[in-house]
GROMACS .gro file of C-alpha atoms in nm:
model
   51
    1MET     CA    1   0.282  -2.169  -1.532
    2HIS     CA    2   0.413  -1.812  -1.535
    3VAL     CA    3   0.163  -1.532  -1.489
    4PRO     CA    4   0.272  -1.168  -1.523
    5LEU     CA    5   0.245  -0.974  -1.198
    6TRP     CA    6   0.022  -0.708  -1.352
    7LEU     CA    7  -0.225  -0.975  -1.466
    8ALA     CA    8  -0.234  -1.141  -1.124
    9LEU     CA    9  -0.288  -0.804  -0.952
   10LEU     CA   10  -0.560  -0.713  -1.197
   11ALA     CA   11  -0.742  -1.042  -1.137
   12VAL     CA   12  -0.716  -1.017  -0.757
   13GLY     CA   13  -0.822  -0.652  -0.764
   14ALA     CA   14  -1.122  -0.720  -0.987
   15LEU     CA   15  -1.228  -1.010  -0.765
   16GLY     CA   16  -1.187  -0.797  -0.452
   17VAL     CA   17  -1.394  -0.513  -0.594
   18ARG     CA   18  -1.661  -0.755  -0.710
   19LEU     CA   19  -1.685  -0.938  -0.376
   20ALA     CA   20  -1.630  -0.658  -0.124
   21ARG     CA   21  -1.806  -0.382  -0.324
   22PRO     CA   22  -1.610  -0.086  -0.188
   23PRO     CA   23  -1.708   0.261  -0.310
   24TRP     CA   24  -1.530   0.354  -0.633
   25TRP     CA   25  -1.393   0.674  -0.482
   26LEU     CA   26  -1.211   0.464  -0.220
   27VAL     CA   27  -1.058   0.244  -0.490
   28VAL     CA   28  -0.942   0.552  -0.681
   29VAL     CA   29  -0.797   0.714  -0.367
   30LEU     CA   30  -0.604   0.399  -0.272
   31LEU     CA   31  -0.466   0.349  -0.623
   32LEU     CA   32  -0.370   0.713  -0.665
   33GLY     CA   33  -0.221   0.729  -0.315
   34GLY     CA   34  -0.012   0.419  -0.377
   35TYR     CA   35   0.108   0.550  -0.710
   36LEU     CA   36   0.206   0.886  -0.560
   37ALA     CA   37   0.372   0.725  -0.254
   38ALA     CA   38   0.588   0.508  -0.481
   39GLY     CA   39   0.766   0.818  -0.607
   40THR     CA   40   0.841   0.972  -0.267
   41PHE     CA   41   1.099   0.920   0.004
   42LEU     CA   42   0.858   0.669   0.163
   43ALA     CA   43   0.908   0.417  -0.119
   44PRO     CA   44   1.220   0.252   0.032
   45ALA     CA   45   1.033   0.206   0.362
   46ILE     CA   46   0.718   0.068   0.197
   47ASP     CA   47   0.895  -0.173  -0.042
   48PRO     CA   48   1.035  -0.418   0.219
   49ALA     CA   49   0.707  -0.418   0.408
   50LEU     CA   50   0.520  -0.537   0.098
   51LYS     CA   51   0.770  -0.808   0.013
   0.00000   0.00000   0.00000
């Protein structure tokens, strides 16, 4: 069975938010920070660490 990565991440993220109940501002800060870091010079250093 092939599941798109975005769907798997969405499911895991929704489950994590539902179970851990972090504040919404923290979720927004982490998502925005990750999105902004992906476009910087740090992206090549972060990519191998996540794989």
